[in-house]
Amino acid sequence: DAGVIQSPRHEVTEMGQEVTLRCKPISGHNSLFWYRQTMMRGLELLIYFNNNVPIDDSGMPEDRFSAKMPNASFSTLKIQPSEPRDSAVYFCASTQSAINQPQHFGDGTRLSIL
Amino acid sequence: AQRVTQPEKLLSVFKGAPVELKCNYSYSGSPELFWYVQYSRQRLQLLLRHISRESIKGFTADLNKGETSFHLKKPFAQEEDSAMYYCALSASNSGNTGKLIFGQGTTLQVKP
């Protein structure tokens, strides 16, 4: 298996622009998680899905952030409009939903908002 | 409430010295715990989980329910062990969705 696949790996854009991050989970995994990692705040859970349904989006910082999972093999995290403070590494992870299963992480998207 | 605490933000040791990365958890049931490692600018990777009782790259971790701890240990640190280490707890009150509660992470720096 190729693992969790995220795109793009790097994104540099100007503030105010729309940013879309993409994630393909491991085939057969039915839970998907979006995290944000910064030096100041560490690893933060933004939102997660189970069987394509959003379960908890309490970590989404503002209405500018939205996430979708239209099918079992694809999810997007969108920021509109983007701001410099959104600069971070965004990770996607997936797992089979069971209590003792680990999450598998993608390589992340390094986002810089100028 | 379920919580994972890693009290040290940074741990710096010399090569060959023993290492112990601390992890304490708060959980009312029977915990499932993991250690993840993140090398510089890479993804988080599963290092080990307590249910497996295995040793990976010389690291071990023992669950101590009395002290609610799951400390990560290695007898002789190597420079290539320098990385960020996260302790994580499987959150059973999430309805078995696979959610993990992560600690704040500890950066291990192994000096030559």
Short mmCIF file of C-alpha atoms in Angstrom, two decimals:
data_model
loop_
_atom_site.label_atom_id
_atom_site.label_comp_id
_atom_site.label_asym_id
_atom_site.label_seq_id
_atom_site.Cartn_x
_atom_site.Cartn_y
_atom_site.Cartn_z
CA ASP A 1 0.00 0.00 0.00
CA ALA A 2 1.26 3.50 -0.80
CA GLY A 3 0.17 4.79 2.56
CA VAL A 4 -1.74 8.00 3.17
CA ILE A 5 -1.17 10.35 0.27
CA GLN A 6 -1.34 14.10 0.66
CA SER A 7 -1.06 16.82 -1.94
CA PRO A 8 0.46 19.24 -2.48
CA ARG A 9 3.62 18.68 -0.42
CA HIS A 10 4.32 22.39 -0.34
CA GLU A 11 2.06 25.37 -0.93
CA VAL A 12 3.06 29.01 -0.91
CA THR A 13 0.37 31.56 -1.56
CA GLU A 14 -0.62 35.09 -0.72
CA MET A 15 -3.02 35.95 2.03
CA GLY A 16 -6.63 36.11 0.94
CA GLN A 17 -6.27 33.25 -1.52
CA GLU A 18 -8.18 30.01 -1.24
CA VAL A 19 -6.11 26.96 -0.29
CA THR A 20 -7.20 23.35 -0.80
CA LEU A 21 -5.32 20.47 0.74
CA ARG A 22 -6.02 16.93 -0.36
CA CYS A 23 -5.78 13.53 1.26
CA LYS A 24 -6.20 9.95 0.10
CA PRO A 25 -6.45 7.53 3.03
CA ILE A 26 -5.20 3.98 3.05
CA SER A 27 -7.63 1.67 1.29
CA GLY A 28 -9.91 -0.04 3.80
CA HIS A 29 -9.46 2.58 6.48
CA ASN A 30 -12.73 4.16 7.51
CA SER A 31 -11.57 6.96 9.81
CA LEU A 32 -9.72 10.04 8.61
CA PHE A 33 -8.14 12.82 10.65
CA TRP A 34 -6.81 16.29 9.80
CA TYR A 35 -4.12 17.78 12.05
CA ARG A 36 -2.21 21.04 12.10
CA GLN A 37 1.32 21.24 13.45
CA THR A 38 3.11 24.44 14.48
CA MET A 39 6.07 25.19 16.72
CA MET A 40 3.91 27.23 19.07
CA ARG A 41 0.90 24.93 19.43
CA GLY A 42 2.29 21.52 18.58
CA LEU A 43 -0.01 18.93 16.99
CA GLU A 44 -3.70 19.92 16.94
CA LEU A 45 -6.62 17.79 15.77
CA LEU A 46 -8.79 19.89 13.49
CA ILE A 47 -11.54 17.48 12.39
CA TYR A 48 -12.13 13.80 11.89
CA PHE A 49 -14.46 11.62 9.85
CA ASN A 50 -15.78 8.13 10.37
CA ASN A 51 -17.33 6.35 7.39
CA ASN A 52 -17.19 9.68 5.51
CA VAL A 53 -19.26 11.47 8.16
CA PRO A 54 -17.72 14.34 10.16
CA ILE A 55 -17.69 13.31 13.81
CA ASP A 56 -15.99 16.19 15.57
CA ASP A 57 -14.98 19.52 14.04
CA SER A 58 -14.46 21.33 17.33
CA GLY A 59 -10.77 21.77 16.51
CA MET A 60 -11.42 23.77 13.36
CA PRO A 61 -10.11 27.21 14.25
CA GLU A 62 -12.57 29.40 12.36
CA ASP A 63 -15.28 29.45 9.74
CA ARG A 64 -12.56 30.06 7.19
CA PHE A 65 -11.70 26.38 7.55
CA SER A 66 -13.86 23.66 6.07
CA ALA A 67 -13.37 19.95 5.35
CA LYS A 68 -15.20 17.40 3.26
CA MET A 69 -15.04 13.70 2.65
CA PRO A 70 -17.18 12.96 -0.41
CA ASN A 71 -16.16 9.30 -0.54
CA ALA A 72 -14.04 6.74 1.27
CA SER A 73 -10.92 7.51 -0.72
CA PHE A 74 -10.72 11.29 -0.70
CA SER A 75 -10.89 14.25 1.65
CA THR A 76 -10.17 17.96 1.35
CA LEU A 77 -9.35 20.68 3.82
CA LYS A 78 -10.06 24.16 2.53
CA ILE A 79 -9.04 27.54 3.90
CA GLN A 80 -10.81 30.58 2.47
CA PRO A 81 -9.59 33.24 2.79
CA SER A 82 -6.14 32.27 3.97
CA GLU A 83 -4.14 34.32 6.48
CA PRO A 84 -0.43 34.31 7.45
CA ARG A 85 -1.26 32.71 10.81
CA ASP A 86 -2.55 29.65 8.94
CA SER A 87 1.03 28.84 7.97
CA ALA A 88 1.77 25.38 9.35
CA VAL A 89 2.24 21.75 8.38
CA TYR A 90 -1.08 20.02 7.84
CA PHE A 91 -1.18 16.26 8.30
CA CYS A 92 -3.81 13.78 7.30
CA ALA A 93 -4.03 10.38 9.03
CA SER A 94 -6.25 7.35 8.61
CA THR A 95 -7.06 4.20 10.54
CA GLN A 96 -9.47 1.31 10.78
CA SER A 97 -11.84 2.42 13.51
CA ALA A 98 -11.07 0.21 16.47
CA ILE A 99 -9.78 1.00 19.88
CA ASN A 100 -6.31 -0.45 19.54
CA GLN A 101 -5.49 0.52 15.99
CA PRO A 102 -2.78 3.09 15.27
CA GLN A 103 -3.23 6.00 12.93
CA HIS A 104 -1.12 6.16 9.79
CA PHE A 105 0.06 9.60 8.77
CA GLY A 106 0.73 11.19 5.42
CA ASP A 107 3.83 13.23 4.63
CA GLY A 108 1.99 16.46 5.31
CA THR A 109 1.47 19.69 3.40
CA ARG A 110 3.80 22.53 4.35
CA LEU A 111 1.69 25.66 3.91
CA SER A 112 3.10 29.17 3.83
CA ILE A 113 0.79 32.15 3.58
CA LEU A 114 2.61 35.36 2.69
CA ALA B 1 -11.27 13.61 31.00
CA GLN B 2 -8.81 11.75 28.84
CA ARG B 3 -5.45 13.41 28.74
CA VAL B 4 -1.84 12.67 27.85
CA THR B 5 0.97 14.65 29.43
CA GLN B 6 4.57 14.73 28.32
CA PRO B 7 6.22 16.96 30.92
CA GLU B 8 9.45 17.61 29.03
CA LYS B 9 9.44 19.72 25.91
CA LEU B 10 13.13 19.05 25.29
CA LEU B 11 15.42 16.27 26.47
CA SER B 12 19.09 16.54 25.64
CA VAL B 13 21.51 13.66 26.25
CA PHE B 14 24.90 12.55 25.04
CA LYS B 15 25.39 9.62 22.71
CA GLY B 16 25.53 6.37 24.65
CA ALA B 17 23.60 7.72 27.62
CA PRO B 18 20.29 6.17 28.72
CA VAL B 19 17.10 7.88 27.65
CA GLU B 20 13.70 8.06 29.29
CA LEU B 21 10.92 10.05 27.69
CA LYS B 22 8.08 10.51 30.14
CA CYS B 23 4.40 10.05 29.39
CA ASN B 24 1.54 10.15 31.88
CA TYR B 25 -2.09 9.62 31.01
CA SER B 26 -5.48 10.20 32.53
CA TYR B 27 -8.10 7.61 31.63
CA SER B 28 -10.73 5.74 33.60
CA GLY B 29 -10.78 2.52 31.59
CA SER B 30 -8.19 0.11 30.25
CA PRO B 31 -5.84 2.25 28.16
CA GLU B 32 -4.37 1.58 24.76
CA LEU B 33 -1.16 3.57 24.34
CA PHE B 34 1.23 4.34 21.52
CA TRP B 35 4.52 6.10 20.90
CA TYR B 36 5.04 7.94 17.62
CA VAL B 37 8.32 9.36 16.31
CA GLN B 38 8.75 12.26 13.91
CA TYR B 39 12.18 12.79 12.36
CA SER B 40 13.03 16.24 11.08
CA ARG B 41 10.50 17.43 8.50
CA GLN B 42 8.96 13.98 8.09
CA ARG B 43 5.67 12.29 8.89
CA LEU B 44 4.73 10.88 12.26
CA GLN B 45 5.52 7.17 12.33
CA LEU B 46 4.32 4.58 14.78
CA LEU B 47 7.24 3.54 16.96
CA LEU B 48 5.56 1.04 19.25
CA ARG B 49 2.33 0.25 21.04
CA HIS B 50 1.94 -1.25 24.46
CA ILE B 51 -0.29 -4.07 23.30
CA SER B 52 2.54 -5.47 21.17
CA ARG B 53 5.10 -5.50 23.98
CA GLU B 54 7.88 -5.20 21.43
CA SER B 55 11.19 -3.38 21.18
CA ILE B 56 11.70 -1.17 18.16
CA LYS B 57 15.08 0.45 17.39
CA GLY B 58 16.11 -0.43 20.93
CA PHE B 59 13.20 1.43 22.50
CA THR B 60 10.80 -0.15 24.97
CA ALA B 61 7.84 1.18 26.90
CA ASP B 62 6.03 -0.42 29.80
CA LEU B 63 2.54 0.44 30.87
CA ASN B 64 2.37 1.17 34.60
CA LYS B 65 -1.29 1.40 35.53
CA GLY B 66 -0.53 2.27 39.14
CA GLU B 67 1.43 5.34 38.11
CA THR B 68 -0.64 5.87 34.92
CA SER B 69 2.58 6.11 32.95
CA PHE B 70 3.94 4.78 29.67
CA HIS B 71 7.52 6.02 29.63
CA LEU B 72 9.72 5.36 26.61
CA LYS B 73 13.20 4.06 27.35
CA LYS B 74 16.40 3.22 25.55
CA PRO B 75 19.57 2.12 27.33
CA PHE B 76 22.06 3.73 24.93
CA ALA B 77 21.01 6.72 22.85
CA GLN B 78 22.25 7.13 19.29
CA GLU B 79 22.51 10.36 17.30
CA GLU B 80 19.95 9.06 14.83
CA ASP B 81 17.41 8.89 17.66
CA SER B 82 17.20 12.69 17.61
CA ALA B 83 13.57 13.43 16.78
CA MET B 84 10.23 14.51 18.21
CA TYR B 85 8.41 11.82 20.18
CA TYR B 86 4.68 11.80 20.81
CA CYS B 87 2.79 9.66 23.29
CA ALA B 88 -0.83 8.90 22.34
CA LEU B 89 -3.88 7.34 24.00
CA SER B 90 -6.71 5.62 22.18
CA ALA B 91 -9.88 7.52 23.05
CA SER B 92 -12.54 4.90 23.63
CA ASN B 93 -15.27 7.43 24.41
CA SER B 94 -15.17 8.49 20.77
CA GLY B 95 -17.21 5.42 19.86
CA ASN B 96 -14.31 3.42 18.49
CA THR B 97 -13.63 5.86 15.67
CA GLY B 98 -9.88 5.48 16.03
CA LYS B 99 -9.35 8.89 17.59
CA LEU B 100 -6.07 9.29 19.50
CA ILE B 101 -5.30 11.81 22.21
CA PHE B 102 -1.74 13.06 21.68
CA GLY B 103 0.64 14.54 24.19
CA GLN B 104 2.47 17.78 23.50
CA GLY B 105 5.55 15.97 22.28
CA THR B 106 9.15 15.81 23.50
CA THR B 107 12.11 16.72 21.35
CA LEU B 108 15.01 14.35 21.96
CA GLN B 109 18.40 15.75 21.12
CA VAL B 110 21.31 13.30 21.18
CA LYS B 111 24.65 15.07 21.19
CA PRO B 112 27.86 13.44 19.90
#
